[in-house]
Coordinates of C-alpha atoms (C1' of nucleotides) in Angstrom, one line a residue:
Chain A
X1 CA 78.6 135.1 91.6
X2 CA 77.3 131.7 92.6
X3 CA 79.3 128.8 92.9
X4 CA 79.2 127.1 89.8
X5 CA 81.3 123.5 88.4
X6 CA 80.9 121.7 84.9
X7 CA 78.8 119.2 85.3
X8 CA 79.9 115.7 82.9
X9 CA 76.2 114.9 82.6
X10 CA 74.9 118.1 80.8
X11 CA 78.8 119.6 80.1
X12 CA 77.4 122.6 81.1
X13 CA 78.6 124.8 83.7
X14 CA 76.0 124.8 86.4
X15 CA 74.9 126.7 89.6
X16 CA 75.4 124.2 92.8
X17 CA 72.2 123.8 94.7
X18 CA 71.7 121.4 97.3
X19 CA 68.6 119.2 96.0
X20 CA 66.8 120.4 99.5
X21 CA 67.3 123.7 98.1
X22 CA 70.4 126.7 99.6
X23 CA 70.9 126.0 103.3
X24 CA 70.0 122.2 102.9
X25 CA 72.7 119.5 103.1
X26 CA 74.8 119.1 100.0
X27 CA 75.6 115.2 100.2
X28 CA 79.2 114.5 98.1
X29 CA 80.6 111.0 97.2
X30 CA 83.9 110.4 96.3
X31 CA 85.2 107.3 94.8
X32 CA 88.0 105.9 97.2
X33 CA 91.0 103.6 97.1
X34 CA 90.9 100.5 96.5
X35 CA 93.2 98.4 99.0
X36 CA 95.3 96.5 97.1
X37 CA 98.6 98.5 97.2
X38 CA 99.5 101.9 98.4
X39 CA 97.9 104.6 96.5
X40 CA 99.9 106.6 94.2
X41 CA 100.5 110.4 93.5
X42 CA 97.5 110.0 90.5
X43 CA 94.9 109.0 93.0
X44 CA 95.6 111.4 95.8
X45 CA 95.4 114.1 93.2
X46 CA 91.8 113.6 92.5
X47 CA 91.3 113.2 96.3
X48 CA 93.3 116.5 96.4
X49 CA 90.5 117.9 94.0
X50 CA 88.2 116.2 96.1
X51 CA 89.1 117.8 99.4
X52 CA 89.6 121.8 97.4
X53 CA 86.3 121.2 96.7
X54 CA 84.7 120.3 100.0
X55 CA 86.5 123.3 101.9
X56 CA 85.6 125.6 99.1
X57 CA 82.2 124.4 99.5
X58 CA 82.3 124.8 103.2
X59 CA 83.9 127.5 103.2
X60 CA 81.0 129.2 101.0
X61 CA 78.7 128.1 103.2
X62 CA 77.2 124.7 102.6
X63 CA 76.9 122.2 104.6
X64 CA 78.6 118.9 103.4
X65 CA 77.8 115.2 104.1
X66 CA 80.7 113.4 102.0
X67 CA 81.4 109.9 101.9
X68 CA 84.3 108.4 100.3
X69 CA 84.4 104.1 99.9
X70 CA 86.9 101.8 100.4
X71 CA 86.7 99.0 97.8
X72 CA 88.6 95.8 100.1
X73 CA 87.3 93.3 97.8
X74 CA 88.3 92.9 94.2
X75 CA 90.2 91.1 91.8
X76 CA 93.8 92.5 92.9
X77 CA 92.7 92.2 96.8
X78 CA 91.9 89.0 96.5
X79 CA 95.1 87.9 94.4
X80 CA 96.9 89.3 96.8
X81 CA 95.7 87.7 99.1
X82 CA 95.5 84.7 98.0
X83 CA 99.4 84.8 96.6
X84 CA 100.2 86.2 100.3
X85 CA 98.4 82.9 102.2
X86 CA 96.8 84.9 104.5
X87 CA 93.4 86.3 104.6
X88 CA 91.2 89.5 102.7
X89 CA 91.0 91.0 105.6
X90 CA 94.7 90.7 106.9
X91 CA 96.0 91.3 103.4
X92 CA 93.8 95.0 103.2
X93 CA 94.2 96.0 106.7
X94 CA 98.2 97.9 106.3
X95 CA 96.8 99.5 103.0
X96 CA 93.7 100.9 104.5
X97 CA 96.0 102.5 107.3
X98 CA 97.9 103.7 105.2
X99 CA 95.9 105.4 103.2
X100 CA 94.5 107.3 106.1
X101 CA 97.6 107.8 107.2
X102 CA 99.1 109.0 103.6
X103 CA 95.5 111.5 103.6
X104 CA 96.5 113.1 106.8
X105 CA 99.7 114.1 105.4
X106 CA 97.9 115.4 102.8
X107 CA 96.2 117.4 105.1
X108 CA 92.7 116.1 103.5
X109 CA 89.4 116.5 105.1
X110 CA 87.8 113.9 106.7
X111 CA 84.9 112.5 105.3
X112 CA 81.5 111.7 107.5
X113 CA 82.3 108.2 106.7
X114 CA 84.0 105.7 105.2
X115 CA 81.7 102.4 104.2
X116 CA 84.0 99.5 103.3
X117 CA 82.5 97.2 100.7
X118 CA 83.1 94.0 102.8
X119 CA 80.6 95.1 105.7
X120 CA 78.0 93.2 106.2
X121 CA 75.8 95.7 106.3
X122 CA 77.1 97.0 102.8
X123 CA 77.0 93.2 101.8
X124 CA 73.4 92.9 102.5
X125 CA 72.3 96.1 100.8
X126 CA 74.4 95.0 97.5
X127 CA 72.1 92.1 97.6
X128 CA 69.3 93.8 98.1
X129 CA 70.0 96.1 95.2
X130 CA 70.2 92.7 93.0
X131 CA 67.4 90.9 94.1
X132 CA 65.3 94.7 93.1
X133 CA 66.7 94.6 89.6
X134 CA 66.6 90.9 88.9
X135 CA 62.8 91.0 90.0
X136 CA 62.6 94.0 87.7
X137 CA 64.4 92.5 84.9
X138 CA 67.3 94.3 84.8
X139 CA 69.6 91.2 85.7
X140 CA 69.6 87.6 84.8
X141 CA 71.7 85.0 86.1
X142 CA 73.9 83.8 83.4
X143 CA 74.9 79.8 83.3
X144 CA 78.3 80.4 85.3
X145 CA 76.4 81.4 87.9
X146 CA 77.3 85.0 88.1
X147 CA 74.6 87.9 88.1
X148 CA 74.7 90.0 84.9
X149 CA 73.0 93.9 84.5
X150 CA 71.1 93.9 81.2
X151 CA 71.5 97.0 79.7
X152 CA 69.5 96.4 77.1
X153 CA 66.8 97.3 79.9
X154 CA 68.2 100.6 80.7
X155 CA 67.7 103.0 77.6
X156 CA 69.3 105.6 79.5
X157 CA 72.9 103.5 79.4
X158 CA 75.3 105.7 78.3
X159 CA 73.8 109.0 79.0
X160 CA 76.8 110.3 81.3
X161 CA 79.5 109.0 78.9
X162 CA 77.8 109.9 75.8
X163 CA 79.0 106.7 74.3
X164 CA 76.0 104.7 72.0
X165 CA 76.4 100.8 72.4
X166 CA 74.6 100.6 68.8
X167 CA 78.4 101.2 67.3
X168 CA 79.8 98.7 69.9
X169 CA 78.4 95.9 68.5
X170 CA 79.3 92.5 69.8
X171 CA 82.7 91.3 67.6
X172 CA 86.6 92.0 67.5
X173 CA 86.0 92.2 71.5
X174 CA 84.1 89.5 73.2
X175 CA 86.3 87.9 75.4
X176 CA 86.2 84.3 75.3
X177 CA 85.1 83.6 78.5
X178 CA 82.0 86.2 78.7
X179 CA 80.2 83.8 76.2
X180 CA 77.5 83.3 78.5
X181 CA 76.2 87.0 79.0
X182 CA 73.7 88.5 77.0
X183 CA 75.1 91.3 75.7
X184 CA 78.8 92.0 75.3
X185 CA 79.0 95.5 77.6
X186 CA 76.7 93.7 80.4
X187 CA 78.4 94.0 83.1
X188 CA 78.5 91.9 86.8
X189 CA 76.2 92.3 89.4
X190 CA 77.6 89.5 91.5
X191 CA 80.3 87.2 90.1
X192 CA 80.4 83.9 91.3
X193 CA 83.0 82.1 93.2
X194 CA 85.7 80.3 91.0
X195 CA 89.0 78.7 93.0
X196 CA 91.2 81.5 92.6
X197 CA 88.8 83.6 94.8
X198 CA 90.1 81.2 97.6
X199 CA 88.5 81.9 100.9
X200 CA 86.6 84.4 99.8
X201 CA 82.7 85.3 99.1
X202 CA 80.1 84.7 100.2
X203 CA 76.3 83.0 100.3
X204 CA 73.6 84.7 98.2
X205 CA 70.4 83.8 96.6
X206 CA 72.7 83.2 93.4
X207 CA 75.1 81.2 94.7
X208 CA 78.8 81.8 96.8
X209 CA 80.4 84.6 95.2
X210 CA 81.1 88.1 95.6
X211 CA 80.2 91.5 94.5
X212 CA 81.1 93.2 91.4
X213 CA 83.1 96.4 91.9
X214 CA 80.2 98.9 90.4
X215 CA 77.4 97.6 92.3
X216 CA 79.8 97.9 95.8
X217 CA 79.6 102.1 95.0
X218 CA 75.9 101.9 94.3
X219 CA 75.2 100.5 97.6
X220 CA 77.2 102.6 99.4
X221 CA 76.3 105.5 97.9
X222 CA 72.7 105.2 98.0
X223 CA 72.6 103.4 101.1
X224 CA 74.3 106.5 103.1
X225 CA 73.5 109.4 100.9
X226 CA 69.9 108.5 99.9
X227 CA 68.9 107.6 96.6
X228 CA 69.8 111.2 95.2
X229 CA 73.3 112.7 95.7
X230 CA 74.3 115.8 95.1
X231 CA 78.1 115.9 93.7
X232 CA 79.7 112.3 92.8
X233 CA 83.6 112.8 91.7
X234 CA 85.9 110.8 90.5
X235 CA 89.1 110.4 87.4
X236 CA 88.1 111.0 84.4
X237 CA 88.8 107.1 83.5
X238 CA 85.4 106.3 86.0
X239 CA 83.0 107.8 83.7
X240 CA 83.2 104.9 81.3
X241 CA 82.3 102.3 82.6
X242 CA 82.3 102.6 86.3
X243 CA 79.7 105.9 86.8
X244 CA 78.2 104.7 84.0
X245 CA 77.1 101.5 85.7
X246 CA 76.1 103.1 88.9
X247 CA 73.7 105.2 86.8
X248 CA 71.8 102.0 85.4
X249 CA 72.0 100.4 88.8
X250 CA 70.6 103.3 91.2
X251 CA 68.0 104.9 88.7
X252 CA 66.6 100.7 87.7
X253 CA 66.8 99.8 91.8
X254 CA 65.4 103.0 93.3
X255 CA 62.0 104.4 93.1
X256 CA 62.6 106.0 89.6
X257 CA 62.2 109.2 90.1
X258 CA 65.2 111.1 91.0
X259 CA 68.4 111.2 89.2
X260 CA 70.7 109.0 90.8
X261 CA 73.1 111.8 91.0
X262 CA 72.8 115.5 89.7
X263 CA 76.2 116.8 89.5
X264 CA 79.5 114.8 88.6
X265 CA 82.4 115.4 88.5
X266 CA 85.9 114.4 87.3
X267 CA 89.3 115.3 87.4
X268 CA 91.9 114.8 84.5
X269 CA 94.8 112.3 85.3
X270 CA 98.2 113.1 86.1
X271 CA 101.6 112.5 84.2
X272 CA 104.6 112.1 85.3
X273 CA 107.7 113.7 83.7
X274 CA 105.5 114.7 80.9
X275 CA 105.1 110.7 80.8
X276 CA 101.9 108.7 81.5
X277 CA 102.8 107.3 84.6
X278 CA 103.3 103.9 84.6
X279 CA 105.4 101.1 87.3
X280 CA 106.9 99.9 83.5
X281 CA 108.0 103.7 83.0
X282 CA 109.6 103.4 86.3
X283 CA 107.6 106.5 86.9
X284 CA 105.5 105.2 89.7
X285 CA 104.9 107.1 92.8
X286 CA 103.6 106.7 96.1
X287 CA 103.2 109.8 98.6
X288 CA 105.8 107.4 100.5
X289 CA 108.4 107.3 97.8
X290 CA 108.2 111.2 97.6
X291 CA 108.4 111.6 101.5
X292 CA 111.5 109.3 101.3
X293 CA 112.6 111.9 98.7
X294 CA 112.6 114.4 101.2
X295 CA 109.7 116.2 99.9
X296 CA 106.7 117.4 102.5
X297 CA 103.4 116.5 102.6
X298 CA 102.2 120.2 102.0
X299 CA 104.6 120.6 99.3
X300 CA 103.0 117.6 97.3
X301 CA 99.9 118.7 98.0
X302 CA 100.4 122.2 96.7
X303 CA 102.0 120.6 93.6
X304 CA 98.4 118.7 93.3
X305 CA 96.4 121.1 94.0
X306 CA 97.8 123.9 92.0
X307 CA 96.4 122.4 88.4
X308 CA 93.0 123.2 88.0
X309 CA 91.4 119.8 88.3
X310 CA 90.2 119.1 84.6
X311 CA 93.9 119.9 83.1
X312 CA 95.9 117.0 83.1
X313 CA 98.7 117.3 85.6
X314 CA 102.5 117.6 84.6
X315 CA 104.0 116.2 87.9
X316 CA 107.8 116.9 87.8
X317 CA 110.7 117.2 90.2
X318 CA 111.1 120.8 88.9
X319 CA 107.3 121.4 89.5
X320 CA 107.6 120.1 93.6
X321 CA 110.6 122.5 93.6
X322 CA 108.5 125.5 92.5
X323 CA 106.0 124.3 95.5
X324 CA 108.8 124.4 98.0
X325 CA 109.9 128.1 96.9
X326 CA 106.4 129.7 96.5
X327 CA 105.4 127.8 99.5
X328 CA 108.5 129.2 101.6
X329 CA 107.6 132.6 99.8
X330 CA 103.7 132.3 101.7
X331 CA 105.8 131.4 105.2
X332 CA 108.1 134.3 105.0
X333 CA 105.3 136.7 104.3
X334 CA 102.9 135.2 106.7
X335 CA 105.9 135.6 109.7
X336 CA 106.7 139.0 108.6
X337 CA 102.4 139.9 108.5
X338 CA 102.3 138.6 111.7
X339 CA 105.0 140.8 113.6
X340 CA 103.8 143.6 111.8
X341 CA 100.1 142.9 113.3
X342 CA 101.3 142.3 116.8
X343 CA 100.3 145.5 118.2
X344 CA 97.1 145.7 116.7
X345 CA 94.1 144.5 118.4
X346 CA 91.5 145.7 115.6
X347 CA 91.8 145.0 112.2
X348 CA 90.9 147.2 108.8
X349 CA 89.5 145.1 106.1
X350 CA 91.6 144.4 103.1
X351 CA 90.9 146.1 99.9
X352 CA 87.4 144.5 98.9
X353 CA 89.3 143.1 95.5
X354 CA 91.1 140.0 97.3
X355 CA 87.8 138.5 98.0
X356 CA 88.6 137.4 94.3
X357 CA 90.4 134.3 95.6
X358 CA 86.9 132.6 96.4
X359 CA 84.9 134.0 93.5
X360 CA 87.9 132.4 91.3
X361 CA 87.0 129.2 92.9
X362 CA 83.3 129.9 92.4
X363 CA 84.1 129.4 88.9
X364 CA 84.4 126.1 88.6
X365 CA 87.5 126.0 91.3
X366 CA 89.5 128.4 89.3
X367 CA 92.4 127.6 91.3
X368 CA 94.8 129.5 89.3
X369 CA 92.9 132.8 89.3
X370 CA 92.7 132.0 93.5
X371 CA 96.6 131.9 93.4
X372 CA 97.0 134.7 91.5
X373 CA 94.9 136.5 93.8
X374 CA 97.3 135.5 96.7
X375 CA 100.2 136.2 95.2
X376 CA 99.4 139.5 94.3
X377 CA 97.9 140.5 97.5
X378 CA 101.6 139.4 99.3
X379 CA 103.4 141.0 96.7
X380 CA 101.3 144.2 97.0
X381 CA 101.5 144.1 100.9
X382 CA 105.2 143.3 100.7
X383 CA 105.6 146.4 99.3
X384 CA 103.2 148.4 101.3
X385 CA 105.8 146.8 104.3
X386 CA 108.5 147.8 102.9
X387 CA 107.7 151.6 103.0
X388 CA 106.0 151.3 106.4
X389 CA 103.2 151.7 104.9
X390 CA 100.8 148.9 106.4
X391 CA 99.6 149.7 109.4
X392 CA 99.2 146.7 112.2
X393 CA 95.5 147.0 112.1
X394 CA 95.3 146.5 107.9
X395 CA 97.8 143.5 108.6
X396 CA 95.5 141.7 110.9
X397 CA 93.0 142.3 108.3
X398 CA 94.8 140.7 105.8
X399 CA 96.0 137.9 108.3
X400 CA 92.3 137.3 108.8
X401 CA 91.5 137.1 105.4
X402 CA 94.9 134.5 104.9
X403 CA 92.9 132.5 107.7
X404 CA 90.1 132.3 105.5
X405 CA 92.0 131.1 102.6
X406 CA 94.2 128.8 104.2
X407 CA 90.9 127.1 104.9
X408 CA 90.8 126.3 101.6
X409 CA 94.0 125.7 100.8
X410 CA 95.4 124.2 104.0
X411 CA 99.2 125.3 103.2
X412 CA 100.2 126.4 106.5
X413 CA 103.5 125.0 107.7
X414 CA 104.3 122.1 109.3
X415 CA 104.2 122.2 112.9
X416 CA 107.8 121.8 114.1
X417 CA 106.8 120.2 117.9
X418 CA 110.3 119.0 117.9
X419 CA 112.9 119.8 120.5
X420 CA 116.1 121.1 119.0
X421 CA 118.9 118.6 119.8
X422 CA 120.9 119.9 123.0
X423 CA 123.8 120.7 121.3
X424 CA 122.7 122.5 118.1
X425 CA 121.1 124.6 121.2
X426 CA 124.0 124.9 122.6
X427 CA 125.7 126.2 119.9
X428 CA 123.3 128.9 118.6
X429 CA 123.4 129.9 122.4
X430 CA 127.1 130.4 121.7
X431 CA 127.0 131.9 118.2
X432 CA 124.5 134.8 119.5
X433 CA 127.0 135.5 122.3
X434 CA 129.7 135.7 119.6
X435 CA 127.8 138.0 117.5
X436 CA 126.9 140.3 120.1
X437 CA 130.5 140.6 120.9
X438 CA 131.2 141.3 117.1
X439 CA 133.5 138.2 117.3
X440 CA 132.4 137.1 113.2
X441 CA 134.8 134.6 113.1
X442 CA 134.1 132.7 116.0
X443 CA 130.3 133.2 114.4
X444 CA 131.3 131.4 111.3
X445 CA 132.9 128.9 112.7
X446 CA 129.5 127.9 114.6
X447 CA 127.8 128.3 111.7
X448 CA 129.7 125.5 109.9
X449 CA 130.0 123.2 112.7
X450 CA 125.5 123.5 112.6
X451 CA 125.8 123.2 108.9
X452 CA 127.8 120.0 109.2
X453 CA 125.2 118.8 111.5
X454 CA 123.1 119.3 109.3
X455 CA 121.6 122.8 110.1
X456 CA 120.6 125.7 107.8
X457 CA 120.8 129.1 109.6
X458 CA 120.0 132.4 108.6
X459 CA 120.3 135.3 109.9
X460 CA 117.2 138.1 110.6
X461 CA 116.9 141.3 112.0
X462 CA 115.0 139.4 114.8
X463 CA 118.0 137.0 115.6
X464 CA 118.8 133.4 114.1
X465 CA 116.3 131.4 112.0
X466 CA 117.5 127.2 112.0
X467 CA 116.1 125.0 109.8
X468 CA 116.9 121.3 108.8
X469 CA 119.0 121.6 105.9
Chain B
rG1 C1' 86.8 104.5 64.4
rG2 C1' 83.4 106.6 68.6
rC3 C1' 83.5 110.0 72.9
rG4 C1' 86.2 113.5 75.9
rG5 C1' 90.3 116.9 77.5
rG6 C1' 94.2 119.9 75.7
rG7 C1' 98.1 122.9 72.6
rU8 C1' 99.7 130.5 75.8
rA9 C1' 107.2 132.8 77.4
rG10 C1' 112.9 128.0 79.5
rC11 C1' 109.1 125.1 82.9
rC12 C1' 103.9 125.2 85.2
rA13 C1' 99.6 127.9 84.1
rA14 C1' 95.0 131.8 84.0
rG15 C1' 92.4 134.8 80.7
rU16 C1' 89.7 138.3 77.3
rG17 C1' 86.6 140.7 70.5
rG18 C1' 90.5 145.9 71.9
rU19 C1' 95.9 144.8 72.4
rA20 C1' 98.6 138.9 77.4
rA21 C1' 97.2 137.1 85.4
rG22 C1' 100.1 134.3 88.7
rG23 C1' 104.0 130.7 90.2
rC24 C1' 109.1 128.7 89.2
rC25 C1' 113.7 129.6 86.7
rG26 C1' 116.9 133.7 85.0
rG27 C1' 118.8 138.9 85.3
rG28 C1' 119.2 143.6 88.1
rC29 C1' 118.8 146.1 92.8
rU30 C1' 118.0 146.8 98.3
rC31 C1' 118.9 145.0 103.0
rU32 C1' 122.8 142.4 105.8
rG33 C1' 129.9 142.0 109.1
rC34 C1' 130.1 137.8 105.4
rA35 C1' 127.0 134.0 103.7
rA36 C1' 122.2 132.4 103.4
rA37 C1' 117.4 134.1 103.6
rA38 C1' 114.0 137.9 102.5
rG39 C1' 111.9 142.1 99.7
rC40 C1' 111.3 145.1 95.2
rC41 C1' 112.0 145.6 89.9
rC42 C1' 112.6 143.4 84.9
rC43 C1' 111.6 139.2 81.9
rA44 C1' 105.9 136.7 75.5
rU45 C1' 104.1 142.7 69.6
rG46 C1' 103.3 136.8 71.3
rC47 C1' 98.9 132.9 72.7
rG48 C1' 99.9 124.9 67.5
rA49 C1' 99.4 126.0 61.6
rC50 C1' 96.8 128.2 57.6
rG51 C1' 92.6 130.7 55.9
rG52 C1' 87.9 133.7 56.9
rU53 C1' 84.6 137.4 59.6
rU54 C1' 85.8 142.2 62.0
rC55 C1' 88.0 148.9 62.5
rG56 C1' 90.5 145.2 65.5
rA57 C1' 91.2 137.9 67.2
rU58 C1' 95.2 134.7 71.2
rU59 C1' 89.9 135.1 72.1
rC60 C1' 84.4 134.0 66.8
rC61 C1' 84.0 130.6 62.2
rG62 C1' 86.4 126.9 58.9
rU63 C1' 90.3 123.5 57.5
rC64 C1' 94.5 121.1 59.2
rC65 C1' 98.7 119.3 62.6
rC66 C1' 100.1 117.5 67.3
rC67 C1' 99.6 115.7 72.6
rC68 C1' 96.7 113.1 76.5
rG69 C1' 92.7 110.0 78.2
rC70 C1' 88.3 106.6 78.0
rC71 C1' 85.8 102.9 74.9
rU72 C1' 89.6 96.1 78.6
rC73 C1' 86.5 96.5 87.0
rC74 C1' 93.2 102.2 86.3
rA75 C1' 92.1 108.5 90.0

RNA sequence: GGCGGGGUAGCCAAGUGGUAAGGCCGGGCUCUGCAAAAGCCCCAUGCGACGGUUCGAUUCCGUCCCCCGCCUCCA
């Protein structure tokens, strides 16, 4: 089966083909954060999707150029900014490291690049774009100053949304101060400077300003990917108007005769608590506020990633605690694959069935027929270990196929680097000498004194496991 | 109102015109000096409601109910 997603353009479930053709590039652009705040649990999930979908991709083959934006200029940059007295740039900086930081705890890919809107190279393009689709008459300048699309020029407006601007006729919501547009749903090219932008904008052909958040993903987009991309993803809440507007932009700037993109897609949002997610709902998370929970990285991002991507996500306490069991389920079967494959220096290939993890994810990332794959394959190997049945050859072959799908899934544990404080060393030095001599309650006595410190230890046939409690 | 996504066991969640994957929780058992951990087994005559088509529907059609989102630069 070929790898196939639902498209929101045609809502059909479509082949993916590189636009060169299979074997070309596959260019991918994802809507990123906008630097304003640290980015909560709802946006990494779609860059969770985002990221399942680029390894899966890779992983069948293609070669991916993705490109994800950083939007560091907009209304709530700017007010914070402006409420902080220092500048844009300072106020943006800590959130964009942040969110590179919070990504990598995610374990998400990195993309080829990431174009912030502020650039001046992304500045002048933006411009560029306008100055096209004002000389083509798809923008006028409106009194105020600012730069308006007129989608009355585009007869294609609405095509991705399906929505038809003949019922949303001017009325119960013109805002007061858009008197001076055209039409109600045109939208800003370029808004021009007012005194609560502060230090910020900049010169154009139209006057100081800056520009609007639609045209900053057009430019970018185009500008690295080429007038055509492939895949463009985003929450579902982008199609209207955001995509939308990068539609009529791209296909009224460019040449006119590609597509401006030819497959989108979008992922549900998430709730929290079975509640929409909301800082009035005290309901509000950041990855930080879960990390200071004492929840992993991984385990959030299984949580995430474990909802198929159009299904509105249910994220709960109890739902992280189901990804820290099946998670520690996947370690303990992983370990015990791994002795049992130690001898082996050849490997048997796995029953041909459990290629079915990555022909559920052809289907439109299936994620839940992939996991069920998995699980069966440790359950049935588990089993086949439990009689001595497996030989060390089949479980290298299965350890190689796990390689294959942690590439997808990027689960594998953390990477414990860390030293174990002298003393808790000292003491499981002590307790293995106890239980060699038999002496159990010398044994449990150590094992208290690590669990007051803060240790969890368990015992294996291959000697003494600690953990962090 | 318009457009879109959903309602499957306590929770999360696949799927098919032919009698319900998987994960978590729960129960049982095995292993272990004990504990913990781990492993195996069990766990929906039922798939929002009511009609219809059919030999047979959770899956197709119709009507209805409920939830979520977008239509206000929020993933």
């Amino acid at each position: 089966m070929s790898l196939q997603i639902l498209n929101t353009l045609t809502r059909t479930q479509q082949e993916i083909i590189p636009r060169g053709g299979l074997g070309h590039t596959l260019s991918l652009y994802t809507c990123g954060p906008t630097v304003y705040s640290y980015a909560h649990i709802g946006n990494f999930r779609a860059y969770v999707f985002e990221d399942l979908l680029q390894r899966h991709l890779q992983t069948r083959g293609f070669i991916v150029r993705r490109v994800m934006n950083i939007t560091d200029v907009d209304d709530k940059t700017i007010r914070g900014a402006v409420a902080a007295g220092i500048s844009l740039a300072e106020f943006t900086q800590p959130f964009k490291e942040a969110f590179f930081a919070d990504a990598q705890t995610l374990r998400l890919l990195r993309a080829e690049s990431y174009p912030e809107a502020t650039d001046p190279v992304q500045i002048a393009r933006m411009m560029s774009m306008i100055t096209t689709l004002m000389e083509r008459g798809h923008a006028y300048q409106a009194e105020d100053g600012s730069v308006y699309f007129r989608i009355a020029s585009f007869p294609n407006y609405g095509k991705l949304a399906r929505v038809d601007l003949e019922g949303q006729r001017p009325g119960q919501r013109v805002a007061s101060d858009e008197y001076e547009k055209e039409a109600v749903a045109d939208f800003a090219l370029w808004k021009s400077w007012v005194p609560e932008d502060g230090g910020v904008g900049w010169e154009s052909p139209w006057g100081k300003g800056r520009p609007g958040w639609h045209i900053e993903c057009s430019a970018m987009a185009t500008g690295l990917l080429g007038e055509t991309i492939d895949i463009h993803c985003g929450g579902v809440d982008n199609i209207f108007p955001h995509h939308e507007a990068e539609i009529a932009q791209c296909e009224c700037a460019g040449h006119g005769v590609a597509p401006f993109v030819r497959y989108w897609m979008h992922c549900a949002h998430l709730m929290v608590e079975g509640s929409k997610m909301a800082k009035s709902q005290g309901n509000f998370y950041t990855l930080r506020d879960l990390l200071a929970q004492g929840w992993t990285g991984r385990e959030v991002r299984y949580a995430l990633i474990s909802v198929h991507y159009r299904a509105s996500l249910n994220f709960t306490r109890e739902g992280l605690g189901a990804a820290r069991t099946a998670l520690a389920r996947l370690d303990a079967w992983f370990l015990r694959l791994t002795e049992a494959a130690a001898e082996s220096a050849t490997s048997d290939p796995p029953d041909q069935s459990i290629e079915g993890f990555f022909t559920a994810l052809d289907d439109d990332l299936n994620i839940s027929g992939a996991l069920a794959v998995l699980f069966e394959t440790v359950r049935e190997s588990n089993r086949m270990m439990d009689q001595g049945m497996l030989t060390p050859a089949q479980a290298r072959g299965l350890l190689e196929w796990y390689g294959r799908v942690n590439g997808v899934l990027a689960l594998e544990p953390d990477q414990s680097a860390d030293q174990l404080p002298v003393e808790v060393q000292q003491l499981l030095d002590d307790r293995a000498a106890a239980r060699s001599a038999k002496e159990w309650k010398k044994s449990d006595e150590l094992r208290d004194q690590l669990a007051a410190l803060g240790w969890l230890l368990k015992d294996t046939k291959d000697g003494q496991r600690i953990s962090k409690s």
